[in-house]
XYZ file of C-alpha atoms in Angstrom:
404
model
C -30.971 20.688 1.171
C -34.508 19.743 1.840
C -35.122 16.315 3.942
C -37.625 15.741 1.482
C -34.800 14.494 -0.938
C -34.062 11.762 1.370
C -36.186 8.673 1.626
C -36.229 5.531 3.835
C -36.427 2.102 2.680
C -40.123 -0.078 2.951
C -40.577 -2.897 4.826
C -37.590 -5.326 6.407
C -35.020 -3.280 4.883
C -32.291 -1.466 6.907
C -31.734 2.039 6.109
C -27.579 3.362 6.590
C -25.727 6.684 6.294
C -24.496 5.170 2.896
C -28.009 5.267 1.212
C -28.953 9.112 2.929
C -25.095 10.292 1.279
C -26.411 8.301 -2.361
C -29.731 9.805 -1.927
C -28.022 13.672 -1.273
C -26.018 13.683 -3.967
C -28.393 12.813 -6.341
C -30.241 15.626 -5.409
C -27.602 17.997 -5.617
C -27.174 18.607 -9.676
C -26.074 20.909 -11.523
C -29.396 22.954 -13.081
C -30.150 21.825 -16.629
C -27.355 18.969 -16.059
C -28.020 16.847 -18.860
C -26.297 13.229 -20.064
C -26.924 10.497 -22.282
C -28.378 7.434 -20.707
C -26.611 5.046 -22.466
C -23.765 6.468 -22.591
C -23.458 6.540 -18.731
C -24.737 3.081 -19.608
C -21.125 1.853 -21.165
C -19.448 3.646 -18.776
C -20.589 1.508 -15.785
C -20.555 -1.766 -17.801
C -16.747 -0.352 -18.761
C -16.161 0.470 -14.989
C -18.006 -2.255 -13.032
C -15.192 -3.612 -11.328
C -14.811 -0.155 -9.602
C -18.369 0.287 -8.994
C -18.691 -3.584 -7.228
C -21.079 -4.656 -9.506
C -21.282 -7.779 -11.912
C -22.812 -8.188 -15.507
C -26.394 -9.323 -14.157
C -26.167 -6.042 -11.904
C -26.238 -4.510 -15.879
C -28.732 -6.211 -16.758
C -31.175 -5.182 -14.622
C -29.626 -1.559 -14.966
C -30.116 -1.807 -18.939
C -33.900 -2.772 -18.251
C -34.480 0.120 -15.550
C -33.103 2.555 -18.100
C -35.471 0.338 -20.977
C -38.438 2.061 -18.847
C -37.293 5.491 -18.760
C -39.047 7.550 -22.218
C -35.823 9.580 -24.309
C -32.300 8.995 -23.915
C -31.232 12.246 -21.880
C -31.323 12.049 -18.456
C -32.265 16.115 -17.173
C -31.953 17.705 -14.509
C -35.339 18.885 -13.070
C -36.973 16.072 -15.442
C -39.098 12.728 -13.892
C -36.535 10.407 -13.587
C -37.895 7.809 -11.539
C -39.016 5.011 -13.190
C -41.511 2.660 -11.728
C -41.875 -1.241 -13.701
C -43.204 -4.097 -11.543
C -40.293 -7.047 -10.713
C -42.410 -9.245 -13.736
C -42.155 -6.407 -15.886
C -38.050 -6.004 -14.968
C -37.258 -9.351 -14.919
C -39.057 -10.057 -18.609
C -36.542 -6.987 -19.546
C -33.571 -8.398 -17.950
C -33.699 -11.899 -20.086
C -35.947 -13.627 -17.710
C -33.954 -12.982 -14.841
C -35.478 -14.743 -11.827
C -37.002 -12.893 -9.156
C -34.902 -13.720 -6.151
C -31.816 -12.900 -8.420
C -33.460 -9.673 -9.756
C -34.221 -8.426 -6.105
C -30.142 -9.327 -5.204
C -29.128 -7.286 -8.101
C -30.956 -4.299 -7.426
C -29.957 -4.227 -4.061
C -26.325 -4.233 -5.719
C -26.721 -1.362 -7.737
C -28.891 0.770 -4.566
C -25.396 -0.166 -2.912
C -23.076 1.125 -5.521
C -24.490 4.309 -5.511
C -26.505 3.794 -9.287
C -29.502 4.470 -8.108
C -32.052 5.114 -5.652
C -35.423 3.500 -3.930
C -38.382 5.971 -3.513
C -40.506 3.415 -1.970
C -44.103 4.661 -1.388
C -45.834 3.896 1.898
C -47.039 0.507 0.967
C -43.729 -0.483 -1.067
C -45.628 -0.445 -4.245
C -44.276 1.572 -7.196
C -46.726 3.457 -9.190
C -47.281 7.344 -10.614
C -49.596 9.530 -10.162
C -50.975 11.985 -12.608
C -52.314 15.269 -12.763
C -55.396 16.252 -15.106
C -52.908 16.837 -17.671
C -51.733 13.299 -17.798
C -48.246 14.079 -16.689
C -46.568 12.401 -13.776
C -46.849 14.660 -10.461
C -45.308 11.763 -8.235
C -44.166 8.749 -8.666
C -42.477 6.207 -6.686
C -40.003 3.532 -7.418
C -36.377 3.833 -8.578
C -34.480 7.095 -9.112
C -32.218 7.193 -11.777
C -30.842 10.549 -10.776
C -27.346 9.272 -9.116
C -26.691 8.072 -12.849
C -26.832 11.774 -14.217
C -25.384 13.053 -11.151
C -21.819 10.636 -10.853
C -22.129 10.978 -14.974
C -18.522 12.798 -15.083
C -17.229 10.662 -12.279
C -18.358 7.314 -14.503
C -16.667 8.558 -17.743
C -13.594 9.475 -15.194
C -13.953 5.991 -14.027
C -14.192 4.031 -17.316
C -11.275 6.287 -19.082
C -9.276 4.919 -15.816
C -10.373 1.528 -16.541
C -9.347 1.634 -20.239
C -6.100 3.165 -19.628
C -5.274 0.320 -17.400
C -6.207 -2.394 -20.127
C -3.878 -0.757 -22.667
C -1.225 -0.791 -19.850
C -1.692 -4.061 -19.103
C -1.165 -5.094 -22.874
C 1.603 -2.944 -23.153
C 3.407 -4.613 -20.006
C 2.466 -8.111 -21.220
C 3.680 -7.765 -24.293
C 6.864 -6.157 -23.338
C 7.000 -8.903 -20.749
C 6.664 -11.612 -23.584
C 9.566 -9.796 -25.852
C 11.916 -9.367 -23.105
C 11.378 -12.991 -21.563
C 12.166 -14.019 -25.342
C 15.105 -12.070 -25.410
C 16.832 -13.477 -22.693
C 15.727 -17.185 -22.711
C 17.151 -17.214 -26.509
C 19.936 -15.143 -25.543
C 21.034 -17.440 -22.201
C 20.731 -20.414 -25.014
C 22.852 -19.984 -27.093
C 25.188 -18.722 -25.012
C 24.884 -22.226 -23.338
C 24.847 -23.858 -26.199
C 28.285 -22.229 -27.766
C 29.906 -22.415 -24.381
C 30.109 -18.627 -23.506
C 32.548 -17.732 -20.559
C 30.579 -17.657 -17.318
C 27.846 -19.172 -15.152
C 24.945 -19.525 -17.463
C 23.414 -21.836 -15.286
C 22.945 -19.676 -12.520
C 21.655 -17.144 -14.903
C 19.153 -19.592 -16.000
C 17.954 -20.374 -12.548
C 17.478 -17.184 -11.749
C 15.425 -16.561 -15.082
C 13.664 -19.220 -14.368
C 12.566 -18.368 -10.766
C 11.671 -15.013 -12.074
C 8.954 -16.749 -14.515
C 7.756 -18.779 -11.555
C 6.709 -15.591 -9.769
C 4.388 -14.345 -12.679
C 0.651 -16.019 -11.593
C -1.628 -17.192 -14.005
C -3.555 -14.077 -13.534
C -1.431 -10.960 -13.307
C -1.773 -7.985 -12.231
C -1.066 -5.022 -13.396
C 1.394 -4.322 -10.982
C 2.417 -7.592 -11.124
C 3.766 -7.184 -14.150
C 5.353 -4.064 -14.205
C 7.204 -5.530 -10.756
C 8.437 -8.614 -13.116
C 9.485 -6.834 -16.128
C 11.538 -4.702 -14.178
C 13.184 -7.661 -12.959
C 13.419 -9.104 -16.421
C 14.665 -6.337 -18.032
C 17.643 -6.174 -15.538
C 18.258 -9.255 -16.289
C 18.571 -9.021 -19.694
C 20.841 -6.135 -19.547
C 22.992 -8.386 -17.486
C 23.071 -11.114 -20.194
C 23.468 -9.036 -22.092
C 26.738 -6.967 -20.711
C 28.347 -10.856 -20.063
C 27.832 -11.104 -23.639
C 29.625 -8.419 -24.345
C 32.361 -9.073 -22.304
C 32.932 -11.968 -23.632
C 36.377 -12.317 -25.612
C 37.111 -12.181 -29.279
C 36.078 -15.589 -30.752
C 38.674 -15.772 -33.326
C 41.138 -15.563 -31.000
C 39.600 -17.315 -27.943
C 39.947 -20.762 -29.739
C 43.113 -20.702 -29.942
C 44.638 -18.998 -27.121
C 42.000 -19.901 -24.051
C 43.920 -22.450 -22.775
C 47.443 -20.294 -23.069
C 45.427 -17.065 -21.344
C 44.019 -19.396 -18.651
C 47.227 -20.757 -17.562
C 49.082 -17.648 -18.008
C 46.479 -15.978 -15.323
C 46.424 -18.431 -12.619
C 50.405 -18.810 -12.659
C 50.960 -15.290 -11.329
C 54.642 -16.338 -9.927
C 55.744 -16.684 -12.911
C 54.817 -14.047 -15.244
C 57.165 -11.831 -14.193
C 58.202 -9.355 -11.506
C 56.583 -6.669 -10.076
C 57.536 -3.389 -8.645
C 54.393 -2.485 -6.681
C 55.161 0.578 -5.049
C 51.752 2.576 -4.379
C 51.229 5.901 -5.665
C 49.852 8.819 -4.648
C 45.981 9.771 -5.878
C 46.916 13.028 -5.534
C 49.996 12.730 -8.170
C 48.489 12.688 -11.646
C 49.743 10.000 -13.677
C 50.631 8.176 -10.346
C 50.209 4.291 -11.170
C 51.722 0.711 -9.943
C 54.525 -0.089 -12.071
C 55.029 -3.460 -13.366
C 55.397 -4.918 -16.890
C 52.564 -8.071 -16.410
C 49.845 -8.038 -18.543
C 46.505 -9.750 -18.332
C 43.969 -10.928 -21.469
C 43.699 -8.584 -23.986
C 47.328 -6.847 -22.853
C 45.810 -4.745 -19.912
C 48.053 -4.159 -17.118
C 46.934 -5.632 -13.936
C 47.915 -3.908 -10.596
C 47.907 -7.069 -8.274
C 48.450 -10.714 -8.137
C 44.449 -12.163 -7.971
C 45.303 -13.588 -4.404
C 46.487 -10.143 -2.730
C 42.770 -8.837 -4.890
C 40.965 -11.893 -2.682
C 42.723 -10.935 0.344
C 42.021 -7.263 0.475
C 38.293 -8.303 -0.952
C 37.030 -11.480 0.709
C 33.444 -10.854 0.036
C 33.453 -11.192 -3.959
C 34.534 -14.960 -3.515
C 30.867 -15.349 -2.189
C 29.558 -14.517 -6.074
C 31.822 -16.988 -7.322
C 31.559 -19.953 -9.245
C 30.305 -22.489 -6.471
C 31.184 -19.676 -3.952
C 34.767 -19.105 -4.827
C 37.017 -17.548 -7.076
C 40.527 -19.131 -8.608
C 41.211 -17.103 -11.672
C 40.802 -13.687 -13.038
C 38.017 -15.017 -15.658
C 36.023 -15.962 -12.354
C 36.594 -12.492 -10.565
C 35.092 -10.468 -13.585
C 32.088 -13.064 -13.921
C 31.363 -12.699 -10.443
C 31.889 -8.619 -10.616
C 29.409 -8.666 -13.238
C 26.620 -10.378 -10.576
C 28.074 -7.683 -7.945
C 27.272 -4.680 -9.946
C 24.012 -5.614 -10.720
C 23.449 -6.008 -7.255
C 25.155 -2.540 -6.359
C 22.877 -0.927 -8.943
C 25.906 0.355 -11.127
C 24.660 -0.147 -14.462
C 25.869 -1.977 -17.497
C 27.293 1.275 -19.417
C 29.203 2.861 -16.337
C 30.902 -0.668 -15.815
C 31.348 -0.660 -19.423
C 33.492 2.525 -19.300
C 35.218 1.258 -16.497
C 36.640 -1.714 -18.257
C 37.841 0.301 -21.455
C 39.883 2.840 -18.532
C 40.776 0.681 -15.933
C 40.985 -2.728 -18.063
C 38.255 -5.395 -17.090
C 40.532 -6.912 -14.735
C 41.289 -3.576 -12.804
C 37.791 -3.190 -12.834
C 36.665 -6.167 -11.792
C 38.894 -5.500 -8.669
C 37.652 -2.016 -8.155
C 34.038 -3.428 -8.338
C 35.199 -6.209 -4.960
C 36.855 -2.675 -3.737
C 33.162 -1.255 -4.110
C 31.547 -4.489 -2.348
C 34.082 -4.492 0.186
C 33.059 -0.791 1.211
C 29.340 -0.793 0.091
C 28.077 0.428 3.569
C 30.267 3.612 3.544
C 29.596 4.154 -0.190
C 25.680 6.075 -0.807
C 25.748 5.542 -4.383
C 28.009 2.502 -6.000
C 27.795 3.314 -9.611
C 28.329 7.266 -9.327
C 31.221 6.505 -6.994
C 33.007 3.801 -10.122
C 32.078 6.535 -12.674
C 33.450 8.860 -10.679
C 36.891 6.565 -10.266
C 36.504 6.014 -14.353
C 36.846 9.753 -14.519
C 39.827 10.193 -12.647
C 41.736 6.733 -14.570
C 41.196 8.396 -17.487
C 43.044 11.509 -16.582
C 45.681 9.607 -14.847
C 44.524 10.580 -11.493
C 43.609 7.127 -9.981
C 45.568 4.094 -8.760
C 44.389 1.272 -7.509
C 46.999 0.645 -5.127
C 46.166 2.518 -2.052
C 42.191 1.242 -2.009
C 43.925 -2.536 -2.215
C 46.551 -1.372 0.488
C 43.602 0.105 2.669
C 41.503 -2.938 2.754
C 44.414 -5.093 3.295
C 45.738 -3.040 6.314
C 41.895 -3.112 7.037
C 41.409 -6.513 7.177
C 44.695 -7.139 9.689
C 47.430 -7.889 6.788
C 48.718 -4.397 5.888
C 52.351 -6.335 6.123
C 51.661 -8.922 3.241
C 54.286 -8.529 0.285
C 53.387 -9.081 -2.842
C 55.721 -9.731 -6.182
């Protein structure tokens, strides 16, 4: 590299490392380089929030390129170009001068292009006898054909992120939609369930998106959203049969809470080991699954679940599965593995294994490949929930309590 490539500013201002790298680089290009000006042009104006610079900072860059003759930019070619501030600021839409001299010093900074300032600061050419330019001093448009790749790099980057950010707004829009109309009408036809908490917490999850999002911003919140609508979504489908709910809520309700006098139960635990090994007993819950346990021995053994309660508690079996429903979102076990869980285990069963799951969350690395993994085993016969009840109750200091 020759130090000849490397100039210093005239007058007042300073010179810094920043301006010798600029200047070096420019001189380093690729021989017979070439590149369209204005197409390098529309690549800054596309990328100008990466380069630093603002739309008068293109203005006067549009009027420096004005002065230079041809559109390709050459390597090896004059490419210093050398109008007086009246002449640039007539170019850039009568740009005045103390704004043209701010924006110049914007695009030096940037890295767009260079000073070669002659000893008296003037900028002028000189000629040889053949009337072609042998030097010339005033701005070097060579960093423009030398970051030419890195500008089209930059504005692709730029346009990508645009068409992202559409993308993520508009899936944002259709998803908030989704579940605003969806937490509606399940308000409005009186869906099992605590809608209203749902609602707050859709709510507070609008609140967070500013007026001017980012990208990331976005993606963070429709995330969010998204889990929450498959959440509304798998209460929804929980919900019971409305043909039948009409008519029999009340009956169902009352025949839940009264557990003393449903019937008897034999509750004898099984072994996990003994395919086919179950609780025996002969009551059954809404929609004719068998339940394993009286709700209050479930509480007992699982204390924690009551916190996701209705109004922080739970009093029927309705209440446990709307509150398991918060808990495995929270676990990260999604909506299809707790699915399957309800059509093996019964959604009360599963409901209880879920406050099993809560109960042991520290000692458990991954909640919903550890229910799947119990789903598995109730299908072939191979799981009971009796001994993970009877563990957390002896756990919790009332392995003695008898149940029945």
């Amino acid at each position: 590299m020759q130090t000849g490539n490397v100039t210093t500013p005239f007058g007042r201002r300073p010179m810094t490392l920043a301006l010798v790298r600029n200047q070096m680089a420019s001189a380093d290009i690729k021989q017979g380089k070439t590149a369209d000006k204005w197409q390098v042009f529309r690549d800054a104006s596309v990328a100008m929030e990466l380069l630093g610079i603002q739309s008068n900072s293109l203005a006067v860059l549009d009027a420096l390129l004005s002065f230079f003759p041809g559109n390709e930019l050459r390597q090896g070619s004059q490419l210093i170009v050398f109008p007086s501030n009246v002449q640039l600021a007539l170019r850039a839409h009568g740009m005045a001068g103390a704004t043209l001299r701010r924006h110049l010093a914007i695009l030096v900074d940037a890295g767009l292009i260079v000073r070669k300032d002659s000893a008296n600061g003037k900028r002028y050419a000189r000629k040889d006898g053949a009337g072609q330019v042998e030097t010339a001093f005033g701005f070097d448009l060579s960093p423009l054909l030398a970051r030419s790749e890195e500008l089209a790099i930059m504005a692709q980057q730029v346009l990508a992120d645009r068409e992202a950010f559409r993308k993520a707004k508009e899936s944002l829009t259709i998803c908030r939609r989704d579940v605003r109309k969806l937490i509606t009408a399940a308000l409005e036809e009186g869906a099992n369930g605590d809608w209203e908490v749902v609602e707050d917490t859709y709510i507070a999850l609008v609140s967070r998106i500013p007026r001017t999002p980012t990208l990331s911003t976005l993606l963070a919140v429709l995330d969010e959203m998204n889990l929450l609508r498959e959440e509304v979504v798998n209460r929804l489908e929980i919900q019971p049969n409305p043909k039948n709910y009409s008519a029999n809520a009340a009956l169902n309700e009352r025949h839940i809470q009264n557990s003393n006098s449903e019937s008897t139960h034999e509750l004898e635990p099984g072994s996990e080991k003994e395919p086919n090994a179950k609780f025996r007993e002969i009551r059954k819950g809404e929609g004719g699954q068998i339940k394993a346990f009286p709700l209050s021995v479930i509480l007992r053994a699982c204390p924690t679940i009551s916190d996701y309660g209705p109004a922080g508690g739970i009093s029927t079996w309705r209440e446990l599965m709307s509150a398991a429903v918060v808990v495995r979102s929270m676990l990260g076990v999604s909506p299809s593995a707790y699915q399957d869980a309800c059509e093996a285990m019964g959604p009360e069963n599963a409901a209880a294994t879920i406050a099993c799951i809560l109960e042991r969350a520290n000692f458990i690395n991954s909640a919903g490949g550890y229910l799947r993994d119990l789903t598995r085993r109730s299908e072939r016969g191979e799981f009971s929930l009796g001994p993970m009840v009877m563990a957390l109750l002896k756990a919790n200091g009332q392995g003695n309590l008898k149940v029945g």
